[in-house]
Structures are given as structure tokens and as C-alpha cells.
Coordinates of C-alpha atoms in Angstrom, one line a residue:
X21 CA 84.1 81.9 78.2
X22 CA 82.8 78.4 77.7
X23 CA 79.7 77.7 79.6
X24 CA 78.8 75.1 77.1
X25 CA 75.8 76.2 74.9
X26 CA 73.9 78.1 77.6
X27 CA 77.0 79.7 79.1
X28 CA 77.9 82.0 76.3
X29 CA 78.2 85.5 77.6
X30 CA 75.3 86.7 75.5
X31 CA 73.0 84.1 77.1
X32 CA 74.2 84.0 80.7
X33 CA 71.4 86.1 82.3
X34 CA 68.8 85.7 79.7
X35 CA 67.6 82.1 80.1
X36 CA 68.1 82.0 83.8
X37 CA 67.2 85.5 84.9
X38 CA 65.1 87.0 82.2
X39 CA 63.9 89.8 84.3
X40 CA 67.4 91.2 84.6
X41 CA 67.8 91.9 80.9
X42 CA 66.0 94.9 79.6
X43 CA 64.4 95.2 76.2
X44 CA 65.9 97.3 73.4
X45 CA 64.0 100.4 74.4
X46 CA 65.6 100.6 77.8
X47 CA 69.2 100.2 76.6
X48 CA 71.6 102.9 77.6
X49 CA 72.1 105.6 75.0
X50 CA 75.8 104.8 75.0
X51 CA 75.1 101.5 73.2
X52 CA 75.4 102.9 69.7
X53 CA 76.8 101.1 66.6
X54 CA 79.1 98.2 67.2
X55 CA 82.8 98.7 66.4
X56 CA 84.5 97.3 63.4
X57 CA 85.4 93.7 63.9
X58 CA 89.1 94.4 64.4
X59 CA 88.9 97.8 66.1
X60 CA 90.7 97.8 69.4
X61 CA 91.1 94.9 71.9
X62 CA 88.6 93.1 74.0
X63 CA 88.7 95.5 76.9
X64 CA 88.2 98.5 74.5
X65 CA 84.7 97.1 73.9
X66 CA 83.6 97.7 77.5
X67 CA 83.3 101.5 77.2
X68 CA 81.4 100.9 74.0
X69 CA 78.9 98.8 75.8
X70 CA 78.5 100.8 79.0
X71 CA 79.8 104.3 78.2
X72 CA 83.1 105.8 79.0
X73 CA 82.2 107.1 82.4
X74 CA 80.9 103.8 83.8
X75 CA 84.3 102.3 84.4
X76 CA 85.9 105.1 86.4
X77 CA 82.7 105.7 88.4
X78 CA 82.4 102.0 89.1
X79 CA 86.0 101.7 90.3
X80 CA 86.0 104.6 92.7
X81 CA 82.4 104.2 93.9
X82 CA 83.4 100.8 95.4
X83 CA 86.5 102.2 97.2
X84 CA 84.6 103.1 100.4
X85 CA 83.7 99.4 100.9
X86 CA 87.4 98.6 100.7
X87 CA 88.3 101.3 103.2
X88 CA 85.6 100.8 105.8
X89 CA 86.8 97.7 107.7
X90 CA 90.4 98.8 108.0
X91 CA 89.4 102.4 108.6
X92 CA 87.1 101.4 111.5
X93 CA 89.9 99.2 112.9
X94 CA 92.5 102.0 112.7
X95 CA 90.2 104.6 114.2
X96 CA 88.9 102.5 117.1
X97 CA 92.4 101.3 118.0
X98 CA 93.9 104.8 117.8
X99 CA 91.1 106.4 119.9
X100 CA 90.9 103.7 122.6
X101 CA 94.4 102.3 122.6
X102 CA 92.9 98.8 122.6
X103 CA 93.4 96.2 119.9
X104 CA 90.5 94.2 121.4
X105 CA 88.1 97.1 120.8
X106 CA 89.6 97.9 117.4
X107 CA 89.3 94.3 116.2
X108 CA 85.8 93.9 117.6
X109 CA 84.7 97.1 115.8
X110 CA 86.2 95.8 112.5
X111 CA 84.4 92.5 113.1
X112 CA 81.1 94.4 113.5
X113 CA 81.6 96.1 110.1
X114 CA 82.3 92.7 108.5
X115 CA 79.3 91.0 110.1
X116 CA 77.0 93.9 109.1
X117 CA 78.3 93.8 105.5
X118 CA 77.9 90.0 105.3
X119 CA 74.3 90.2 106.5
X120 CA 73.3 93.3 104.7
X121 CA 74.6 92.5 101.2
X122 CA 72.0 89.8 100.3
X123 CA 69.2 92.0 101.6
X124 CA 70.6 94.9 99.5
X125 CA 70.7 92.7 96.4
X126 CA 67.2 91.4 97.0
X127 CA 65.9 95.0 97.3
X128 CA 67.7 96.0 94.1
X129 CA 66.1 93.0 92.3
X130 CA 62.6 94.0 93.4
X131 CA 62.8 97.8 93.4
X132 CA 65.6 98.5 90.8
X133 CA 69.1 99.5 91.4
X134 CA 68.8 103.2 91.3
X135 CA 66.4 103.9 94.2
X136 CA 68.2 101.4 96.4
X137 CA 71.6 102.8 95.7
X138 CA 70.5 106.4 96.2
X139 CA 69.0 105.5 99.6
X140 CA 72.0 103.5 100.6
X141 CA 74.4 106.3 99.7
X142 CA 72.6 108.8 102.0
X143 CA 72.1 106.3 104.8
X144 CA 75.6 104.8 104.7
X145 CA 77.2 108.3 104.7
X146 CA 75.2 109.2 107.9
X147 CA 76.2 105.8 109.5
X148 CA 79.9 106.4 108.7
X149 CA 79.8 109.9 110.2
X150 CA 78.0 108.4 113.3
X151 CA 80.8 105.8 113.5
X152 CA 83.4 108.6 113.6
X153 CA 81.5 110.5 116.3
X154 CA 80.9 107.4 118.4
X155 CA 84.5 106.4 118.3
X156 CA 85.5 109.6 120.0
X157 CA 82.8 109.2 122.6
X158 CA 83.7 105.8 123.9
X159 CA 86.1 105.6 126.9
X160 CA 89.7 104.7 126.5
X161 CA 91.2 101.3 127.4
X162 CA 89.8 97.9 126.5
X163 CA 86.3 98.2 127.9
X164 CA 84.1 96.5 125.3
X165 CA 81.0 97.4 127.3
X166 CA 81.8 101.1 126.8
X167 CA 82.2 100.5 123.1
X168 CA 78.6 99.5 122.4
X169 CA 77.8 102.8 120.6
X170 CA 80.7 102.4 118.2
X171 CA 80.0 98.7 117.7
X172 CA 76.4 99.5 116.8
X173 CA 77.5 102.3 114.4
X174 CA 80.1 100.0 112.8
X175 CA 77.5 97.3 112.3
X176 CA 75.0 99.7 110.6
X177 CA 77.8 101.2 108.5
X178 CA 78.8 97.7 107.2
X179 CA 75.2 96.6 106.6
X180 CA 74.3 99.7 104.7
X181 CA 77.5 99.9 102.5
X182 CA 76.4 100.1 98.8
X183 CA 77.3 96.9 97.0
X184 CA 78.7 98.6 93.9
X185 CA 80.9 95.8 92.7
X186 CA 78.1 93.2 92.8
X187 CA 75.5 95.4 91.1
X188 CA 78.0 96.4 88.5
X189 CA 78.4 92.7 87.6
X190 CA 74.6 92.5 87.3
X191 CA 74.7 95.4 84.8
X192 CA 77.4 93.8 82.7
X193 CA 75.5 90.5 82.6
X194 CA 72.4 92.4 81.3
X195 CA 74.5 94.5 78.8
X196 CA 76.1 91.4 77.3
X197 CA 72.9 89.2 77.3
X198 CA 71.4 87.5 74.3
X199 CA 69.5 89.8 72.0
X200 CA 71.3 93.0 72.7
X201 CA 72.5 94.3 69.4
X202 CA 76.1 95.2 70.5
X203 CA 76.8 92.0 72.5
X204 CA 79.4 89.6 71.2
X205 CA 80.7 86.2 72.5
X206 CA 83.5 86.9 75.0
X207 CA 82.1 90.2 76.2
X208 CA 80.9 88.8 79.6
X209 CA 84.3 87.1 80.2
X210 CA 86.0 90.4 79.5
X211 CA 83.6 92.4 81.8
X212 CA 83.9 89.9 84.7
X213 CA 87.7 89.8 84.3
X214 CA 87.7 93.6 84.5
X215 CA 85.4 93.5 87.6
X216 CA 87.6 91.1 89.5
X217 CA 90.7 93.2 88.7
X218 CA 88.9 96.3 89.9
X219 CA 88.0 94.5 93.1
X220 CA 91.5 93.4 93.6
X221 CA 93.0 96.8 93.0
X222 CA 90.5 98.6 95.2
X223 CA 91.0 96.2 98.1
X224 CA 94.8 96.8 97.7
X225 CA 94.4 100.6 97.3
X226 CA 91.8 101.0 100.0
X227 CA 93.8 99.7 103.0
X228 CA 96.9 101.4 101.8
X229 CA 95.1 104.8 101.5
X230 CA 93.7 104.3 105.1
X231 CA 97.2 103.6 106.4
X232 CA 98.7 106.7 104.7
X233 CA 96.0 109.1 105.7
X234 CA 95.7 107.8 109.3
X235 CA 99.4 107.8 110.0
X236 CA 100.3 111.1 108.3
X237 CA 97.3 113.2 109.2
X238 CA 94.6 111.9 111.5
X239 CA 92.8 108.5 112.2
X240 CA 89.3 109.8 111.4
X241 CA 90.2 111.2 107.9
X242 CA 90.0 107.8 106.0
X243 CA 86.4 107.2 107.1
X244 CA 85.5 110.8 106.4
X245 CA 86.9 110.4 102.9
X246 CA 85.0 107.2 102.5
X247 CA 81.8 109.1 103.4
X248 CA 82.6 111.8 100.8
X249 CA 83.2 109.2 98.1
X250 CA 80.0 107.4 99.0
X251 CA 77.7 110.5 98.9
X252 CA 79.2 111.7 95.6
X253 CA 80.1 108.7 93.5
X254 CA 77.5 106.1 94.5
X255 CA 74.6 108.4 93.3
X256 CA 76.6 108.9 90.1
X257 CA 76.8 105.1 89.7
X258 CA 73.1 104.8 90.6
X259 CA 71.8 107.1 87.9
X260 CA 74.2 106.0 85.2
X261 CA 72.4 105.0 82.0
X262 CA 73.4 101.4 82.5
X263 CA 70.9 100.9 85.2
X264 CA 68.2 100.9 82.5
X265 CA 69.6 97.6 81.2
X266 CA 68.6 95.8 84.5
X267 CA 64.9 95.0 84.8
X268 CA 63.0 94.8 88.1
X269 CA 61.5 91.6 89.4
X270 CA 57.7 92.1 89.2
X271 CA 55.7 91.9 92.4
X272 CA 54.3 88.4 93.0
X273 CA 50.7 87.8 92.0
X274 CA 48.3 85.2 93.2
X275 CA 48.4 83.4 89.9
X276 CA 52.2 83.6 89.7
X277 CA 52.5 82.3 93.3
X278 CA 50.2 79.4 92.4
X279 CA 52.2 78.6 89.3
X280 CA 55.4 78.6 91.2
X281 CA 53.9 76.3 93.8
X282 CA 52.8 73.9 91.2
X283 CA 56.2 74.0 89.6
X284 CA 57.9 73.2 92.9
X285 CA 55.5 70.3 93.5
X286 CA 56.3 68.9 90.1
X287 CA 60.0 68.7 90.9
X288 CA 61.5 65.6 92.5
X289 CA 63.5 65.9 95.8
X290 CA 66.7 65.4 93.8
X291 CA 65.8 68.3 91.4
X292 CA 65.0 70.6 94.3
X293 CA 68.3 69.7 96.0
X294 CA 70.2 70.2 92.8
X295 CA 68.7 73.7 92.3
X296 CA 69.6 74.6 95.8
X297 CA 73.1 73.2 95.4
X298 CA 73.6 75.0 92.1
X299 CA 73.4 78.3 94.0
X300 CA 74.8 77.2 97.3
X301 CA 78.1 75.8 96.0
X302 CA 79.3 79.1 94.5
X303 CA 78.3 80.9 97.7
X304 CA 80.2 78.4 99.8
X305 CA 83.1 78.7 97.4
X306 CA 83.3 82.4 98.1
X307 CA 83.2 81.7 101.8
X308 CA 86.3 79.5 101.3
X309 CA 87.8 82.2 99.1
X310 CA 87.3 84.7 101.9
X311 CA 88.8 82.2 104.3
X312 CA 91.9 82.0 102.1
X313 CA 92.2 85.8 102.0
X314 CA 91.7 86.4 105.7
X315 CA 93.9 83.5 106.9
X316 CA 96.7 84.5 104.5
X317 CA 96.7 88.1 105.6
X318 CA 96.7 87.1 109.3
X319 CA 99.4 84.5 108.9
X320 CA 101.5 87.1 107.0
X321 CA 101.2 89.4 110.0
X322 CA 102.6 86.8 112.3
X323 CA 105.3 85.9 109.7
X324 CA 106.5 89.4 109.2
X325 CA 106.6 90.1 112.9
X326 CA 109.4 87.5 113.2
X327 CA 111.9 89.6 111.3
X328 CA 110.4 93.1 110.9
X329 CA 107.0 94.5 112.0
X330 CA 103.5 93.1 111.5
X331 CA 102.7 96.2 109.4
X332 CA 104.8 94.7 106.6
X333 CA 102.1 92.1 106.1
X334 CA 100.0 94.6 104.1
X335 CA 102.8 95.1 101.6
X336 CA 103.4 91.4 101.3
X337 CA 99.7 90.7 100.8
X338 CA 99.5 93.4 98.1
X339 CA 101.9 91.4 96.0
X340 CA 99.4 88.5 95.8
X341 CA 96.6 91.0 95.1
X342 CA 98.5 92.6 92.1
X343 CA 99.4 89.3 90.5
X344 CA 95.8 88.1 91.1
X345 CA 94.4 91.2 89.4
X346 CA 96.7 90.8 86.4
X347 CA 95.7 87.1 86.0
X348 CA 92.0 88.0 86.2
X349 CA 92.4 90.2 83.2
X350 CA 93.9 87.3 81.2
X351 CA 90.6 85.3 81.5
X352 CA 89.1 87.4 78.7
X353 CA 91.6 85.7 76.3
X354 CA 91.1 82.1 77.5
X355 CA 89.7 79.7 74.9
X356 CA 86.0 79.3 74.7
X357 CA 86.3 75.5 74.9
X358 CA 87.7 75.8 78.4
X359 CA 84.5 75.2 80.4
X360 CA 83.8 77.0 83.6
X361 CA 83.8 73.9 85.8
X362 CA 87.1 72.9 84.3
X363 CA 88.4 76.4 84.9
X364 CA 87.3 76.2 88.5
X365 CA 89.0 72.9 89.2
X366 CA 92.2 73.8 87.5
X367 CA 92.5 77.2 89.2
X368 CA 91.6 75.7 92.6
X369 CA 94.0 72.8 92.2
X370 CA 96.8 75.2 91.4
X371 CA 95.9 77.3 94.4
X372 CA 96.0 74.3 96.7
X373 CA 99.4 73.2 95.3
X374 CA 101.0 76.6 95.4
X375 CA 99.6 77.4 98.9
X376 CA 101.8 74.6 100.2
X377 CA 104.8 76.9 99.3
X378 CA 103.7 79.3 102.0
X379 CA 105.2 76.9 104.5
X380 CA 108.7 77.2 103.1
X381 CA 110.0 80.8 103.3
X382 CA 111.5 82.3 106.4
X383 CA 112.5 85.7 105.0
X384 CA 110.7 88.4 103.0
X385 CA 112.2 87.9 99.5
X386 CA 111.3 84.2 99.1
X387 CA 107.8 84.9 100.5
X388 CA 107.3 87.7 97.9
X389 CA 108.1 85.2 95.2
X390 CA 105.7 82.7 96.6
X391 CA 102.9 85.2 96.9
X392 CA 103.5 86.5 93.4
X393 CA 103.0 83.0 92.0
X394 CA 100.2 82.1 94.4
X395 CA 98.1 85.1 93.2
X396 CA 98.0 83.8 89.6
X397 CA 95.2 81.3 90.0
X398 CA 93.2 83.4 92.5
X399 CA 91.9 86.1 90.0
X400 CA 90.7 83.6 87.4
X401 CA 89.0 81.5 90.1
X402 CA 87.0 84.6 91.3
X403 CA 86.0 85.4 87.7
X404 CA 84.8 81.9 87.2
X405 CA 82.8 81.6 90.4
X406 CA 81.0 84.9 89.7
X407 CA 80.3 83.8 86.2
X408 CA 78.8 80.5 87.5
X409 CA 76.7 82.6 90.0
X410 CA 75.2 84.4 87.0
X411 CA 74.5 81.1 85.3
X412 CA 72.6 79.5 88.2
X413 CA 70.8 82.5 89.6
X414 CA 67.0 82.0 89.6
X415 CA 64.9 84.2 87.5
X416 CA 64.8 87.7 88.9
X417 CA 67.3 86.9 91.6
X418 CA 70.6 87.9 89.9
X419 CA 71.3 90.8 92.2
X420 CA 70.6 88.7 95.3
X421 CA 73.0 85.9 94.1
X422 CA 75.8 88.4 93.2
X423 CA 75.6 90.1 96.6
X424 CA 75.4 86.8 98.4
X425 CA 78.7 85.8 96.7
X426 CA 80.3 89.1 97.8
X427 CA 79.0 88.6 101.4
X428 CA 80.4 85.1 101.4
X429 CA 83.9 86.6 100.8
X430 CA 83.4 88.9 103.8
X431 CA 82.1 86.2 106.1
X432 CA 85.0 83.9 105.0
X433 CA 87.6 86.6 105.6
X434 CA 86.4 87.1 109.2
X435 CA 86.4 83.3 109.7
X436 CA 89.9 82.8 108.2
X437 CA 91.3 85.7 110.2
X438 CA 89.9 84.3 113.4
X439 CA 91.2 80.7 112.9
X440 CA 94.6 81.7 111.6
X441 CA 95.0 84.2 114.4
X442 CA 94.4 81.6 117.0
X443 CA 96.8 79.2 115.3
X444 CA 99.5 81.9 115.0
X445 CA 99.1 82.9 118.6
X446 CA 99.6 79.4 120.0
X447 CA 101.5 77.5 117.3
X448 CA 103.3 80.1 115.1
X449 CA 102.8 81.3 111.6
X450 CA 103.5 77.9 110.0
X451 CA 100.4 76.5 111.6
X452 CA 98.4 79.6 110.5
X453 CA 99.5 79.0 106.8
X454 CA 97.8 75.6 106.9
X455 CA 94.4 77.5 106.9
X456 CA 94.8 78.9 103.3
X457 CA 96.1 75.5 102.2
X458 CA 92.9 73.8 103.5
X459 CA 90.7 76.6 102.1
X460 CA 92.2 76.1 98.6
X461 CA 91.7 72.3 98.9
X462 CA 88.1 72.9 99.8
X463 CA 87.7 75.1 96.8
X464 CA 88.9 72.3 94.6
X465 CA 86.4 69.8 96.1
X466 CA 83.6 72.3 95.7
X467 CA 84.6 72.8 92.1
X468 CA 84.3 69.0 91.5
X469 CA 80.9 69.0 93.1
X470 CA 79.8 72.1 91.1
X471 CA 80.9 70.3 87.9
X472 CA 78.6 67.4 88.7
X473 CA 75.7 69.7 89.6
X474 CA 76.1 71.9 86.4
X475 CA 76.2 68.8 84.2
X476 CA 73.0 67.4 85.7
X477 CA 71.4 70.8 85.5
X478 CA 72.2 71.0 81.8
X479 CA 70.8 67.5 81.2
X480 CA 67.6 68.4 83.1
X481 CA 67.2 71.6 81.2
X482 CA 67.7 69.8 77.9
X483 CA 65.1 67.2 78.8
X484 CA 62.6 69.9 79.7

């Protein structure tokens, strides 16, 4: 990946977030001798850096998060017979997750990942089980007032869900940081490409697994399975040796606080605004990305209902997810001279142009072809924004920024679903497809703004 000089994978977290990279003594034992220069491909280096068990544990430990929203929607709708109650319960999960994720990341930065993940695994398991029980206690029909217990349980389940994907990225950034004896240029790109692919696959597999289990067996089983996966795999992820690579942010001292205050006072208004924008732009971009996802899925439900059933939308949406996952893997092989801000603008520009094709199909086959092509710039853009998030994260706040990016996707998905749903209800699916077009265009504009901010930030750092 090309992040100019300071954006090499080995240096991403080190200069900006030094507390997130551990010293040599705390490196995982799995970091042994580096492989021969031509041994294996780029992705074969990941198990050498993190250990062979880290990848399968990391994939399946994040599956409960992908199952939770759809599982809550399916269970509440099946028990009450009310789409209003089911949708509201799913919304409570999303709001809880969006609000809880940054708090989760901040605690992980301060206390370390292991204790926070262990606590979250136990607490979230209890919350999901409470959600199942509450769903069977609420009255039938569409009485939202009677659904308060399940809404509260859904919110707590969403807020306490372990943010495995975000914290895995923090570990990769530490494992590939400057000074680690096994790190090589390109390792971070490879790791983030894998992470985005893992996210895409789990968010395709999770809802599909919910649909299969709920329709063939019983509506509560998907959430019960999510609880079992959380209580078994999240602790395994928490105690994996890679957690040693991530340092904790030390507690603030009086002298440190005074020094930070003097540093803030020495910055001009423009410098302070630039620092805020450097973090805010990637987070806002993830909100737009979530809006793209949520509005596309909702518009596809309306589209598929015109010639089949709305349930077909999940399969159509999976097509875009699979092509996006495959494209995300390709980022590991992109040339180093292709800078992150150029990558952002090119990917977002392609998304905006290709999203216009959503307005053309009227049957399933043409739509499948459009979605297959549309997914190609999505994965690389997600990899890029997460990489920039690691670049601009303040010292000791890498976990906070990564989880804020993830919560931006959740919040955007809810926003996009709501807006597209209203447009589909009153104006048809064609109007709903305008939302992902606008979201992709907004991503392009944010990319242009981020390029300016990153260049100014680099010049300021060079001057200092």
C-alpha cells in the first residue's frame, strides 16, 4: 500500500499510535523466523505473523455480530407477527451497536483487549439469552408499548456485542508496525484486504445462516447459536497470543495532561480543525458506506417483490458481497505507488458511476450482472478507509478509531434502510436506488476532501 513515506504498512501505527505497538518482548511466540523471500504468496505470510489459529478464530468469532440484527428481526417478527415490532427490535440492535462500539474500543485502548473482550463475551451472551426470553414474553400483534422489554434487551445485546473485526485490525496494525522483525512492506495491505474479505463473507454467511435455521427449525435457534459462538470463540480470540502485540494507553498523569494542554494551545485553529477532520472524514465515509449498503438491500427487496418475493433480495445482495470480498483480496497486490487518497477517489468514483446501472434492470439476471460489477470497487474502498483510519488515529486511540469506523457502517446502514424504505414505499424501487447512487457520490467527495487533509497533514508533520 502506498501511504507515501509514513504510510508504509510497517509504519502505519507506529508514528501515530505508538502505544498500540508492543516491544519485542511482548511479541507473540508465533512470530518466529521470517520465511524465505519467495516462499508462498502474500496471504501465506499472515499465519506466520499471527499464528495459524488466529485467522479461523477471528473469522468465526465475528459471526455473531453478523447474525444478531437479522436474528433479532426474524425472532421478533415470528413471535409477534408484526413487522413493525420486528423492524423496531432490529433497529434497537443497530443503535446499540453503533453507540457501544466506540466505547468498547476506548476501553480496549485503555485496559487492553483481553479483559474487555472476556467481559463482553460473558455479558453479551447473557444479553442475547435475555433477548430470546423477552421475545417470547411480549404480547402478539403490533403493540410496541408491550415490546419494551425486548427492545431494551435488543439494545443491550447490540451495545455489548464484541467488536472482533475492529480489534483484529488493531492487532494486524501492531503486528506489521515498524521495528517488528518479521514485518515487511505490503503486510498491512494484505492483512486489511483479508479483514475486509472476512467481514464481507461473514455478513453474507450470517444472515443466510439465520434464514436457514429459523425457517427449517425454530426462530430462536440462530440467536442461541450466536450466543454459543460468542461464549466460546470470543474468549479464544481474547487470549490469543496476538493480544500481546497491542499496548495499553497509560492512564493520564498531571504532567501528561499539562503537556497535552500546552500542545493544543500551540496549535492554530486550522491545525486543530485539520486534526479533527483527519479522523472525522473516514468515519463519515463509513456512514456513507453503510448508507450505500442499507439502501441497496432495501431497494433490492422492493425490486425483487415486483417479480418474485422480497426474500430474493438476500440472494441478490449476496452477489455484490461476494464480488466485493474477492476485490478486497486483490488490494494486497496493488502497486505501492497507488496512494491511499488516489485509491479512495478512484474506487468511490467507480462506485458512483456503476451505481447508476442499478436504475436499468427490471428482471433478476440483469440485476445480478450489475451487482456483480458494482461490488468490485466496494471491497477496495473499505480496505482503503480502514487503512486511512489507522494512519490518522491519535496516539493510543487506534482501537477507538477502528470501532468508530465500524459503528459508522452500522449507523449508515440503518439510515440508508430507512430512507430507501420510505422512497420505495411511496415512489417505487427506482427512487430507492437513487440513495446508493448519492451515497457513492458522497464517498467520492469525502475522498477528495480527505486527500487535501492528508496532504496538509503530511506537510505539517514534515515541518515539525
